PDB file of C-alpha atoms in Angstrom:
ATOM      1  CA  UNK T   1     -10.938  21.642  53.266  1.00 86.00           C
ATOM      2  CA  UNK T   2     -12.476  18.503  54.747  1.00 87.00           C
ATOM      3  CA  UNK T   3      -9.465  16.420  53.723  1.00 90.00           C
ATOM      4  CA  UNK T   4      -7.084  18.902  55.360  1.00 92.00           C
ATOM      5  CA  UNK T   5      -9.119  18.924  58.554  1.00 91.00           C
ATOM      6  CA  UNK T   6      -9.306  15.131  58.741  1.00 90.00           C
ATOM      7  CA  UNK T   7      -5.574  14.853  58.051  1.00 89.00           C
ATOM      8  CA  UNK T   8      -4.845  17.333  60.833  1.00 91.00           C
ATOM      9  CA  UNK T   9      -7.065  15.406  63.270  1.00 88.00           C
ATOM     10  CA  UNK T  10      -5.404  12.075  62.421  1.00 86.00           C
ATOM     11  CA  UNK T  11      -1.955  13.620  62.836  1.00 87.00           C
ATOM     12  CA  UNK T  12      -2.930  15.150  66.189  1.00 86.00           C
ATOM     13  CA  UNK T  13      -4.310  11.828  67.497  1.00 83.00           C
ATOM     14  CA  UNK T  14      -1.211   9.959  66.280  1.00 82.00           C
ATOM     15  CA  UNK T  15       1.084  12.412  68.084  1.00 83.00           C
ATOM     16  CA  UNK T  16      -0.991  12.231  71.294  1.00 77.00           C
ATOM     17  CA  UNK T  17      -1.073   8.439  71.241  1.00 78.00           C
ATOM     18  CA  UNK T  18       2.475   7.636  70.148  1.00 77.00           C
ATOM     19  CA  UNK T  19       4.527  10.762  70.765  1.00 76.00           C
ATOM     20  CA  UNK T  20       3.154  12.166  73.985  1.00 74.00           C
ATOM     21  CA  UNK T  21       1.518   9.005  75.400  1.00 78.00           C
ATOM     22  CA  UNK T  22      -1.406  11.086  76.678  1.00 79.00           C
ATOM     23  CA  UNK T  23      -4.284   8.836  75.698  1.00 77.00           C
ATOM     24  CA  UNK T  24      -5.249   5.903  77.967  1.00 82.00           C
ATOM     25  CA  UNK T  25      -4.910   3.556  74.982  1.00 78.00           C
ATOM     26  CA  UNK T  26      -1.274   4.533  74.363  1.00 81.00           C
ATOM     27  CA  UNK T  27       1.085   1.565  74.195  1.00 83.00           C
ATOM     28  CA  UNK T  28       3.658   1.640  76.991  1.00 84.00           C
ATOM     29  CA  UNK T  29       5.095  -1.896  76.845  1.00 85.00           C
ATOM     30  CA  UNK T  30       5.636  -4.691  74.349  1.00 86.00           C
ATOM     31  CA  UNK T  31       6.328  -8.303  75.332  1.00 85.00           C
ATOM     32  CA  UNK T  32       7.125 -10.747  72.554  1.00 83.00           C
ATOM     33  CA  UNK T  33       7.765 -14.476  72.428  1.00 81.00           C
ATOM     34  CA  UNK T  34       8.133 -16.788  69.445  1.00 80.00           C
ATOM     35  CA  UNK T  35       4.377 -17.426  69.337  1.00 79.00           C
ATOM     36  CA  UNK T  36       2.680 -14.269  70.667  1.00 84.00           C
ATOM     37  CA  UNK T  37       3.076 -10.513  71.005  1.00 88.00           C
ATOM     38  CA  UNK T  38       1.469  -8.683  73.919  1.00 89.00           C
ATOM     39  CA  UNK T  39       1.062  -4.901  74.055  1.00 88.00           C
ATOM     40  CA  UNK T  40       0.257  -3.142  77.341  1.00 88.00           C
ATOM     41  CA  UNK T  41      -1.720   0.082  77.241  1.00 86.00           C
ATOM     42  CA  UNK T  42      -1.342   3.013  79.631  1.00 85.00           C
ATOM     43  CA  UNK T  43      -4.674   2.082  81.264  1.00 88.00           C
ATOM     44  CA  UNK T  44      -3.235  -1.343  82.203  1.00 89.00           C
ATOM     45  CA  UNK T  45      -5.046  -3.389  79.560  1.00 90.00           C
ATOM     46  CA  UNK T  46      -2.827  -6.116  78.064  1.00 91.00           C
ATOM     47  CA  UNK T  47      -3.719  -7.116  74.511  1.00 89.00           C
ATOM     48  CA  UNK T  48      -2.544 -10.127  72.538  1.00 91.00           C
ATOM     49  CA  UNK T  49      -1.937  -8.871  69.000  1.00 89.00           C
ATOM     50  CA  UNK T  50      -1.374 -10.257  65.547  1.00 88.00           C
ATOM     51  CA  UNK T  51       1.161  -8.286  63.480  1.00 89.00           C
ATOM     52  CA  UNK T  52       0.118  -7.429  59.945  1.00 86.00           C
ATOM     53  CA  UNK T  53       2.188  -7.661  56.798  1.00 85.00           C
ATOM     54  CA  UNK T  54       2.184  -3.863  56.468  1.00 87.00           C
ATOM     55  CA  UNK T  55       4.597  -3.585  59.407  1.00 89.00           C
ATOM     56  CA  UNK T  56       7.660  -1.514  58.475  1.00 90.00           C
ATOM     57  CA  UNK T  57      11.092  -2.396  59.886  1.00 91.00           C
ATOM     58  CA  UNK T  58      14.406  -0.584  59.632  1.00 89.00           C
ATOM     59  CA  UNK T  59      17.516  -0.630  61.836  1.00 88.00           C
ATOM     60  CA  UNK T  60      16.318   2.403  63.837  1.00 87.00           C
ATOM     61  CA  UNK T  61      12.501   2.407  63.676  1.00 88.00           C
ATOM     62  CA  UNK T  62       9.720  -0.169  63.744  1.00 90.00           C
ATOM     63  CA  UNK T  63       6.159   0.724  62.744  1.00 89.00           C
ATOM     64  CA  UNK T  64       4.113  -2.206  64.030  1.00 90.00           C
ATOM     65  CA  UNK T  65       0.743  -2.542  62.311  1.00 88.00           C
ATOM     66  CA  UNK T  66      -1.436  -4.892  64.349  1.00 88.00           C
ATOM     67  CA  UNK T  67      -4.898  -6.206  65.070  1.00 86.00           C
ATOM     68  CA  UNK T  68      -6.107  -7.801  68.308  1.00 85.00           C
ATOM     69  CA  UNK T  69      -5.772 -11.593  68.221  1.00 84.00           C
ATOM     70  CA  UNK T  70      -9.309 -11.984  69.590  1.00 78.00           C
ATOM     71  CA  UNK T  71     -11.910  -9.278  69.058  1.00 67.00           C
ATOM     72  CA  UNK T  72     -13.117  -7.890  72.388  1.00 60.00           C
ATOM     73  CA  UNK T  73     -16.804  -7.920  71.475  1.00 57.00           C
ATOM     74  CA  UNK T  74     -19.001  -8.950  68.617  1.00 54.00           C
ATOM     75  CA  UNK T  75     -21.337  -5.979  68.777  1.00 55.00           C
ATOM     76  CA  UNK T  76     -22.342  -4.191  65.614  1.00 58.00           C
ATOM     77  CA  UNK T  77     -20.659  -0.969  66.807  1.00 58.00           C
ATOM     78  CA  UNK T  78     -17.329  -2.774  67.297  1.00 56.00           C
ATOM     79  CA  UNK T  79     -17.602  -4.292  63.806  1.00 55.00           C
ATOM     80  CA  UNK T  80     -18.340  -0.864  62.314  1.00 55.00           C
ATOM     81  CA  UNK T  81     -15.335   0.644  64.115  1.00 55.00           C
ATOM     82  CA  UNK T  82     -13.110  -2.165  62.800  1.00 54.00           C
ATOM     83  CA  UNK T  83     -14.296  -1.381  59.296  1.00 54.00           C
ATOM     84  CA  UNK T  84     -13.088   2.215  59.480  1.00 55.00           C
ATOM     85  CA  UNK T  85      -9.954   1.568  61.539  1.00 55.00           C
ATOM     86  CA  UNK T  86      -8.608  -1.682  60.071  1.00 55.00           C
ATOM     87  CA  UNK T  87      -5.318  -1.680  61.992  1.00 65.00           C
ATOM     88  CA  UNK T  88      -3.588   0.040  64.837  1.00 81.00           C
ATOM     89  CA  UNK T  89      -0.100   1.419  64.415  1.00 83.00           C
ATOM     90  CA  UNK T  90       2.523   1.513  67.151  1.00 86.00           C
ATOM     91  CA  UNK T  91       5.916   3.159  66.760  1.00 85.00           C
ATOM     92  CA  UNK T  92       9.067   1.748  68.341  1.00 86.00           C
ATOM     93  CA  UNK T  93      12.463   3.394  68.013  1.00 83.00           C
ATOM     94  CA  UNK T  94      15.865   2.493  69.358  1.00 79.00           C
ATOM     95  CA  UNK T  95      15.470   5.272  71.951  1.00 77.00           C
ATOM     96  CA  UNK T  96      12.107   4.266  73.450  1.00 75.00           C
ATOM     97  CA  UNK T  97      12.670   0.578  74.187  1.00 78.00           C
ATOM     98  CA  UNK T  98      14.200  -0.875  77.333  1.00 77.00           C
ATOM     99  CA  UNK T  99      17.354  -2.097  75.575  1.00 81.00           C
ATOM    100  CA  UNK T 100      18.932  -2.434  72.157  1.00 84.00           C
ATOM    101  CA  UNK T 101      18.735  -6.217  72.547  1.00 85.00           C
ATOM    102  CA  UNK T 102      14.936  -6.118  73.069  1.00 83.00           C
ATOM    103  CA  UNK T 103      14.517  -3.960  69.963  1.00 86.00           C
ATOM    104  CA  UNK T 104      16.675  -6.324  67.901  1.00 87.00           C
ATOM    105  CA  UNK T 105      14.826  -9.372  69.248  1.00 86.00           C
ATOM    106  CA  UNK T 106      11.425  -7.892  68.337  1.00 87.00           C
ATOM    107  CA  UNK T 107      12.619  -7.095  64.813  1.00 88.00           C
ATOM    108  CA  UNK T 108      13.980 -10.629  64.362  1.00 88.00           C
ATOM    109  CA  UNK T 109      10.744 -12.199  65.622  1.00 87.00           C
ATOM    110  CA  UNK T 110       8.666 -10.101  63.235  1.00 87.00           C
ATOM    111  CA  UNK T 111      11.000 -10.785  60.306  1.00 86.00           C
ATOM    112  CA  UNK T 112      10.917 -14.536  61.028  1.00 83.00           C
ATOM    113  CA  UNK T 113       7.105 -14.472  61.294  1.00 75.00           C
ATOM    114  CA  UNK T 114       6.846 -12.642  57.939  1.00 64.00           C
ATOM    115  CA  UNK T 115       9.091 -15.147  56.196  1.00 60.00           C
ATOM    116  CA  UNK T 116       7.077 -18.074  57.601  1.00 60.00           C
ATOM    117  CA  UNK T 117       3.807 -16.488  56.439  1.00 58.00           C
ATOM    118  CA  UNK T 118       5.018 -16.276  52.839  1.00 52.00           C
ATOM    119  CA  UNK T 119       5.958 -19.980  52.673  1.00 51.00           C
TER     120      UNK T 119
END
């Protein structure tokens, strides 16, 4: 019962954050260069992120697993939260980006970064 309830809560939060963009921490913009990736939240906060190797890419969808490049605070509460939520996940599809070219460029940058990390 507890597992079902926690799964339902996680699914609801994921839909609110990524599907409906209701939460203030929902990602509304992604800017990428060869060296950095910046995500902008609905509340206006711009975060420099580091993509993780668990990022999933396909021709139509990109599930970007990321961590902030610099932790915002070193408090014990922030460290405890990072322990239980090791990565954030942002969903990009061909339909919710500004252009097909931007989506392709982001996929290429992530693919190139992954191949450099393995060398």
